[in-house]
XYZ file of C-alpha atoms in Angstrom:
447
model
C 84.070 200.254 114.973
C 87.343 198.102 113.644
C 86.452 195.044 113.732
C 89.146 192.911 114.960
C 90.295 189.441 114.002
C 89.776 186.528 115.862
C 93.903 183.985 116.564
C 92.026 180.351 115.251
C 93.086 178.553 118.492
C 93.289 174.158 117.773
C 91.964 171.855 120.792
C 93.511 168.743 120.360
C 91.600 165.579 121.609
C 91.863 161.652 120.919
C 89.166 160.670 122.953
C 87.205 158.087 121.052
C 83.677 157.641 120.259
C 81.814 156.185 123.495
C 84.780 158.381 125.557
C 82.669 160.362 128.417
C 83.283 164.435 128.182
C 80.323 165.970 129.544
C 81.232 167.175 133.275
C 84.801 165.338 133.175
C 87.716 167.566 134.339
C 89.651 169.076 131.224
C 85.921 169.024 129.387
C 84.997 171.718 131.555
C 87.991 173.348 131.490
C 87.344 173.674 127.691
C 84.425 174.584 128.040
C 85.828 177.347 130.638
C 88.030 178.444 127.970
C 85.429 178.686 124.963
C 83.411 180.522 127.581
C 86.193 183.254 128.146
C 87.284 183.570 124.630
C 83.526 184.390 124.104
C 83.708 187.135 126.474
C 86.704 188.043 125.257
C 86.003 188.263 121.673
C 89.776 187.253 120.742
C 89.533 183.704 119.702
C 87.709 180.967 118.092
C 88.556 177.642 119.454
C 88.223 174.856 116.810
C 88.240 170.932 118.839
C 89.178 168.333 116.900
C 88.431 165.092 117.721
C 88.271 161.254 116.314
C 85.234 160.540 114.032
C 82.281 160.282 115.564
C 82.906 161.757 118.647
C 82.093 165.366 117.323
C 78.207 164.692 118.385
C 78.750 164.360 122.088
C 81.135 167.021 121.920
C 78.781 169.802 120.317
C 75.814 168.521 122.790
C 78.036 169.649 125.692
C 79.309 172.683 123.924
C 76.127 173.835 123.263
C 75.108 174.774 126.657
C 77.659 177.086 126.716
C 77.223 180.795 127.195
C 79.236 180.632 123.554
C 78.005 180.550 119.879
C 78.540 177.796 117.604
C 80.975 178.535 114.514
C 81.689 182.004 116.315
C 83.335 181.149 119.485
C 83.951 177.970 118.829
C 83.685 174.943 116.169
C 83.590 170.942 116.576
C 85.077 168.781 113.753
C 86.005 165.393 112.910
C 87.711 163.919 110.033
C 84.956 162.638 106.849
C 84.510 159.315 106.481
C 86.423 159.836 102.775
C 89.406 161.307 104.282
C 89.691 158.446 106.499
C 89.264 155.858 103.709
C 92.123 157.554 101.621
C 94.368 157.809 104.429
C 93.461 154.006 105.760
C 94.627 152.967 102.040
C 97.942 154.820 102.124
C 99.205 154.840 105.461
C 97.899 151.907 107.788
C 100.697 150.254 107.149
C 102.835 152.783 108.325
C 100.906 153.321 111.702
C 99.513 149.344 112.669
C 96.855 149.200 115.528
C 96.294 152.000 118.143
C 99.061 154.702 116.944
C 96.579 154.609 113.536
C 94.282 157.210 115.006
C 96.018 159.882 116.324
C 98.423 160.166 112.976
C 94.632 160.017 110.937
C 93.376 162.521 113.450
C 96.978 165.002 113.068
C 97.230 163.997 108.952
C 93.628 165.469 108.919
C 93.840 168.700 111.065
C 97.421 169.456 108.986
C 95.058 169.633 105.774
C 92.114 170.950 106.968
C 91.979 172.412 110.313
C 93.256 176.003 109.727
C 94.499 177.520 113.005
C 97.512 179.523 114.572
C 98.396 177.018 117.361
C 97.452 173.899 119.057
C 96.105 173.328 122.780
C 97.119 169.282 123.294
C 94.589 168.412 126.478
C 96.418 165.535 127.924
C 100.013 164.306 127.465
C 99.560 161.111 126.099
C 97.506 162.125 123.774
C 100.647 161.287 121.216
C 99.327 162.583 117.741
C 99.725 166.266 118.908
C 103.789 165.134 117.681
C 102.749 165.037 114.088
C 101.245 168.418 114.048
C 102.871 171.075 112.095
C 101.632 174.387 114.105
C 102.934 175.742 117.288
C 101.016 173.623 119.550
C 101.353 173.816 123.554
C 100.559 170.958 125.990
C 98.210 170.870 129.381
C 99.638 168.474 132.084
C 96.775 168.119 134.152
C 99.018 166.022 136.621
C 100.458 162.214 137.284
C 98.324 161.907 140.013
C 98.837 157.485 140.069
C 102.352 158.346 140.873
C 101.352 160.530 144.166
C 98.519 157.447 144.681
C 99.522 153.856 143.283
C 97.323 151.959 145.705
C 94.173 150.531 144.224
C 95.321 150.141 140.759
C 96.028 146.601 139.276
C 99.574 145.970 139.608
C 100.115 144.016 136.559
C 98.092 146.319 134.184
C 99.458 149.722 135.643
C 102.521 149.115 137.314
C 104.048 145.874 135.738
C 107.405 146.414 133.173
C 105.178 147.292 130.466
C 102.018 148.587 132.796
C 100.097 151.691 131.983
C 101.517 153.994 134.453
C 105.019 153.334 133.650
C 104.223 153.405 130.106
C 102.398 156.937 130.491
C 105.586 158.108 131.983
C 107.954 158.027 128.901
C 104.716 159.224 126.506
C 103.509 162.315 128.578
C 107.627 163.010 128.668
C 108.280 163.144 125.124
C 105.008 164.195 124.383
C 105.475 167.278 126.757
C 108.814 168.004 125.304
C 108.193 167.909 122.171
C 105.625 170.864 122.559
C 106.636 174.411 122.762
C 105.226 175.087 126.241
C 103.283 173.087 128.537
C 100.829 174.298 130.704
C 99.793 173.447 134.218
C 96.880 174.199 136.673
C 99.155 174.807 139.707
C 102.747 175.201 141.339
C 102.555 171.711 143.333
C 101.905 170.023 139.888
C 104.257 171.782 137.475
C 107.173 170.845 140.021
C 106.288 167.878 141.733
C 105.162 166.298 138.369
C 106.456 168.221 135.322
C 110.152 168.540 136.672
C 110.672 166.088 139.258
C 108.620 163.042 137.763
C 108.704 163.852 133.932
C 112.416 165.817 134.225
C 110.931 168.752 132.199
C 112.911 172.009 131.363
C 110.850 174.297 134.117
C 111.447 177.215 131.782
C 109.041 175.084 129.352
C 106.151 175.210 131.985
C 103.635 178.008 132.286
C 101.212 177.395 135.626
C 97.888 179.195 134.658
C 95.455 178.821 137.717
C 91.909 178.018 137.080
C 89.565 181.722 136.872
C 87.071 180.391 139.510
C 83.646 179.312 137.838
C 80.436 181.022 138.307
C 77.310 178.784 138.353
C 75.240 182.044 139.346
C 73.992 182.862 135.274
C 72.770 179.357 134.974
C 70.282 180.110 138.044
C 69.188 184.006 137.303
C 66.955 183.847 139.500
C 69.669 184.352 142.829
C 70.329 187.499 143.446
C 73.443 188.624 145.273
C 74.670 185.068 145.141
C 72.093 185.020 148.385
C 69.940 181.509 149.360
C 66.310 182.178 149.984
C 63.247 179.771 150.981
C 62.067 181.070 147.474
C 65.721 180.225 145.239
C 65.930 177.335 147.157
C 61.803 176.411 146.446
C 63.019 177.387 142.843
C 65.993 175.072 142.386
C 64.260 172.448 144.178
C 61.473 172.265 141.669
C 64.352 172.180 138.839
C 65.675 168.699 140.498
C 62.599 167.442 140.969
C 61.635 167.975 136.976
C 64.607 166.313 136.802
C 64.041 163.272 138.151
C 60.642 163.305 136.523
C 62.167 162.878 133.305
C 64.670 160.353 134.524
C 62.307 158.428 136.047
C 63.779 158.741 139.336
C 60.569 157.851 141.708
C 61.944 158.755 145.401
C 62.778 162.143 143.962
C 60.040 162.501 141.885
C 58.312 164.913 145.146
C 61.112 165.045 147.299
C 61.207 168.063 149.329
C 64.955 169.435 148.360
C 64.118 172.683 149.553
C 63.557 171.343 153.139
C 65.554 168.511 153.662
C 69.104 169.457 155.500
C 71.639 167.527 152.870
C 75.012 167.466 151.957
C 76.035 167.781 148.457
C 78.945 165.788 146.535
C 80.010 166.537 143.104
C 83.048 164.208 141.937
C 83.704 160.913 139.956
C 84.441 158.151 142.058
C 88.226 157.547 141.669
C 91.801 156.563 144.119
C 91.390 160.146 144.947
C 88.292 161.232 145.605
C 87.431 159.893 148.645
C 83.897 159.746 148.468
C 83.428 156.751 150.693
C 84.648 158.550 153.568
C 82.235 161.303 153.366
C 79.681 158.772 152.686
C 80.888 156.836 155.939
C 80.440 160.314 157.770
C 77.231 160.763 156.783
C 76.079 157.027 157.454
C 77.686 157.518 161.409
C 75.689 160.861 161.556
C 72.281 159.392 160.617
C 72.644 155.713 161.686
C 74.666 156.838 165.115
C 73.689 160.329 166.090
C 70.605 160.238 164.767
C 71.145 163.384 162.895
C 68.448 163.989 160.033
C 70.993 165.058 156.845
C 71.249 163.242 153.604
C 74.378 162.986 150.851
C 73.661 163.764 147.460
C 76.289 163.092 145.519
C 77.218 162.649 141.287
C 79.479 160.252 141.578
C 78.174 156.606 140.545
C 78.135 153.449 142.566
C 80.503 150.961 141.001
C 78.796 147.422 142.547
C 81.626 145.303 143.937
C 84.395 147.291 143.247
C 87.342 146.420 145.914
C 89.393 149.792 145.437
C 86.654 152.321 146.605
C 85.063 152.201 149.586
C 82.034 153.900 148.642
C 79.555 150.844 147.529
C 80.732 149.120 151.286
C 78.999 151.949 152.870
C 76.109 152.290 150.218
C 75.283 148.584 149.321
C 76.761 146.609 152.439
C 75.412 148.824 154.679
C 71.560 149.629 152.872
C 72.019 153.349 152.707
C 70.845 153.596 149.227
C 67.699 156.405 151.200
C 70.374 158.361 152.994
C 72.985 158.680 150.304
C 71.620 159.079 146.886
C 73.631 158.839 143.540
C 72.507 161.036 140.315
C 75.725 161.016 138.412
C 76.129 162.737 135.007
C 74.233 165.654 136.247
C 73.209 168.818 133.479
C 74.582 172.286 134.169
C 71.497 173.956 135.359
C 70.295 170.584 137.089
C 74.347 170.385 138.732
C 73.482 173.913 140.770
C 70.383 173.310 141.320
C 71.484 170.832 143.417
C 74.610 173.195 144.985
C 72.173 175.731 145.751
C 69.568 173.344 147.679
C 72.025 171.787 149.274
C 72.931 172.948 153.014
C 76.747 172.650 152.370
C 79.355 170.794 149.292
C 81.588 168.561 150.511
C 85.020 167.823 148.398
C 86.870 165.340 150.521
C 89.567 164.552 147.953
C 93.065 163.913 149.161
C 94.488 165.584 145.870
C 94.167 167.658 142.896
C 95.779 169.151 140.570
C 94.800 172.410 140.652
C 94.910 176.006 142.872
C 91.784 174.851 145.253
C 88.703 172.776 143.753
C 85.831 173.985 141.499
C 83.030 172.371 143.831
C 84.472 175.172 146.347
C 84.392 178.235 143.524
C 81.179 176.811 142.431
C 79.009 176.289 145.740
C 80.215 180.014 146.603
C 78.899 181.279 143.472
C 75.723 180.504 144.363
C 75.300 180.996 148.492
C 76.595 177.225 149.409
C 79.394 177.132 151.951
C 81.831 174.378 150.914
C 83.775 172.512 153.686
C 87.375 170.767 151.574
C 90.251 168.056 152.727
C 93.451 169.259 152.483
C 95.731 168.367 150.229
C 98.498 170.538 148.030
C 95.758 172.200 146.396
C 94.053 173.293 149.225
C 97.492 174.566 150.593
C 98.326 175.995 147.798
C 95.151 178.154 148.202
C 95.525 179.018 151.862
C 98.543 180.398 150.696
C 96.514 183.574 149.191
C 93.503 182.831 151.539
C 94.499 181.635 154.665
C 90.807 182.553 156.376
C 89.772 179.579 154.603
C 91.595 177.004 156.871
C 88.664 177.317 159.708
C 86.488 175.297 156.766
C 89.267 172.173 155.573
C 89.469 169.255 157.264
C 91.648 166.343 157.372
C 90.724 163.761 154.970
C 91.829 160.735 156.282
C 89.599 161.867 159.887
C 85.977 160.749 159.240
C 85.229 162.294 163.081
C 86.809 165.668 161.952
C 84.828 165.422 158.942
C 81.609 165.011 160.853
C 82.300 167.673 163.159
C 82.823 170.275 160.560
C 79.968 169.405 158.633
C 78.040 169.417 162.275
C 79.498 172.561 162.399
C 78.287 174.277 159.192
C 75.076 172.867 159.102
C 74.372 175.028 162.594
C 74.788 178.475 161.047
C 75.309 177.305 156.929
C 75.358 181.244 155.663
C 77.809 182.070 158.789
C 80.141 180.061 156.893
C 79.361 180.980 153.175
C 80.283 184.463 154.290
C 83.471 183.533 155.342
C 84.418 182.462 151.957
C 82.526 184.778 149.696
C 85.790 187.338 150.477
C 88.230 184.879 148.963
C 86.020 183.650 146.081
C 85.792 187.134 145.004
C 89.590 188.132 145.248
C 89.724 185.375 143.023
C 87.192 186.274 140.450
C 89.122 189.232 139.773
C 90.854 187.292 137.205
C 88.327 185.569 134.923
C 88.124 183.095 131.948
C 89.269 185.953 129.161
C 92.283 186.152 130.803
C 92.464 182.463 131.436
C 91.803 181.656 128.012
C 94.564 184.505 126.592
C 97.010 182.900 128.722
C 96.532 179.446 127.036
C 95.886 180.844 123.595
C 98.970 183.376 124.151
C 101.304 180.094 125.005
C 99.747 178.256 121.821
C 100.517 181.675 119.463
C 103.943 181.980 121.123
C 102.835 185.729 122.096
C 103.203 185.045 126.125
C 106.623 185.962 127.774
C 109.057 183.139 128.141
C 109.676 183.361 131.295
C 108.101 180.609 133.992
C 104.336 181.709 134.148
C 102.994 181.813 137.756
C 99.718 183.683 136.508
């Protein structure tokens, strides 16, 4: 059989040591992509990142369904390479723009691959690089939401935001294609915000993700009292090990509860689908819990989740286990009655939390926002199961809703996920790794 030879595909990150990546955003989405070069056969990704962050990145990678140094490899500059550089060029790169020209200087002399994937646009060292290289713009999501950031730090003459603006532009234009997750974000923020060429942008949609192999013991994607018996016994080992007392025996399998699975941020929302379930126990006397991954930030004034979880002793009703492992993060989809993903916004073709709870027989109620329009548009039998986001009664009625006939729902979606699976990660990934090569057709990409 001819064997045939793997395009050396550069991931480009500047995320420092201490940075978070498991279960963040673009993390999984290179993880996604690893995952369908591996199935694929066609690629080796290689992610670079600064030294000392290679450790945490490998952890995470290694859960993949993808072999190390086959389907993909982690590396970091040496601690002599960055010596040598420090003591010839730190004087030409003073304080922060010192790491990302170390980080490019190193991957020009060492890092041996056909084109460059930059994951974020201010991630400016992806300038210096000599390869092809293509850039993801996730979105500019502070520009669609500027309310509950500080106004000096992000939005003053020299804040964040306004600073992110000219970088992610000339970073962006300086690559040979950029690459968005949807239509709404390639022209709302690539050409009207940033005043990108749209000829430059290719929109490659997520593949939808499937948690199913991590829990092979569903069959047919179906929920039974024995998967769910299963699953539940994987949470509680869990929180075992974590130390987590209440769940140490709690009865997942039984308990009706609602499942969350987001970082709490602007957009997220989470503290108005913890304000729906506080009205449903505390006023209607409804027995359901929220379990949700995102952490309680004590005292924070911009969400209004810790109000409803701290002012108003909740902490037995809505539970937090952020930061959540793969096998333990369905575990707790599958228990769950229904997923919840109230966000107002993101920047992709639907959410994951909806691909995900699908994959393994969880209906997934969503607010909508331009990504949930933007999936009605190619399944518009979804719209019976989104909700308005701002409406914490028309949330609580739809989740009253699903939790009377749960699998009535889930089989209402499973058509739609499936449509979607048609396309999966190998394509995904050859789309991105096509744009990086310069092998994809020029035209604007609508994959």
């Amino acid at each position: 059989m001819l064997k045939v030879e793997r395009a050396q595909i550069g991931v480009w990150s500047e995320l420092p040591p201490g940075s978070r990546w498991a279960n963040e955003g673009i993390s999984r989405i290179v993880g996604f992509l690893i995952e369908g070069g591996a199935e694929s056969g066609e690629f080796t990704f290689h992610v670079l990142v600064p030294r000392g962050m290679a450790e945490t990145v490998r952890m995470d990678l290694r859960t993949l369904h993808a072999r190390e140094n086959i389907d993909w490899v982690v590396d970091e500059p040496t601690r002599d390479f960055e010596q040598q550089w420090h003591a010839r060029h730190s004087h030409q790169f003073p304080g922060r723009a010192a790491m990302p020209a170390l980080l490019a200087a190193y991957a020009n002399d060492h890092i041996k691959v056909d084109g460059w994937i930059n994951t974020f646009p201010h991630f400016t060292g992806s300038r210096l690089l000599k390869q092809r290289k293509v850039a993801m713009l996730p979105d500019a999501i502070a520009y669609d939401f500027p309310i509950g950031w500080d106004n000096t730090h992000h939005w003053g003459p020299e804040g964040e935001f306004v600073t992110w603006r000219k970088i992610a532009h000339d970073t962006l234009a300086d690559a040979q294609a950029v690459i968005a997750h949807s239509k709404h974000v390639a022209n709302r923020h690539g050409v009207k915000l940033l005043g990108l060429d749209g000829d430059l942008i290719r929109v490659v949609p997520h593949a939808p993700p499937d948690l199913a192999p991590i829990l092979p013991f569903i069959e047919n994607r179906q929920k039974t009292p024995e998967t769910r018996k299963e699953a539940a016994g994987i949470l509680r080992d869990y929180a075992a090990v974590q130390g987590i007392d209440y769940l140490r025996q709690f009865p997942f399998e039984e308990t009706p509860f609602a499942a969350l699975a987001t970082q709490d941020r602007v957009t997220k929302n989470v503290g108005r689908a913890a304000e729906a379930i506080r009205r449903m126990v505390r006023r209607d006397r409804q027995n359901i819990k929220l379990v949700t991954t995102a952490p309680v930030h004590s005292g924070a004034s911009w969400t209004l989740f810790p109000g409803v979880v701290e002012g108003q002793q909740t902490q037995r009703d809505i539970l937090s286990l952020p930061d959540l492992p793969r096998e333990v993060h369905a575990a707790l989809f599958h228990c769950a009655s229904l997923v919840i993903h109230p966000t107002f916004y993101e920047g992709i073709v639907g959410t994951l939390t909806f691909y995900e709870a699908v994959s393994i027989g969880t209906p997934c109620i969503m607010g909508v926002g331009p990504h949930v329009r933007e999936l009605l548009e190619t399944a518009p039998e979804l719209k019976p199961l989104t909700f308005d986001p701002y409406d914490v009664e028309a949330m609580i009625a739809l989740i009253r809703n699903v939790m009377s006939d749960p699998n009535k729902a889930w089989r209402l979606q499973v058509p739609a996920y499936e449509n979607r699976r048609k396309r999966g990660w190998d394509q995904v990934a050859r789309a991105y790794a096509q744009a990086a090569l310069g092998t994809d057709r020029q035209e604007k990409q609508y994959a």
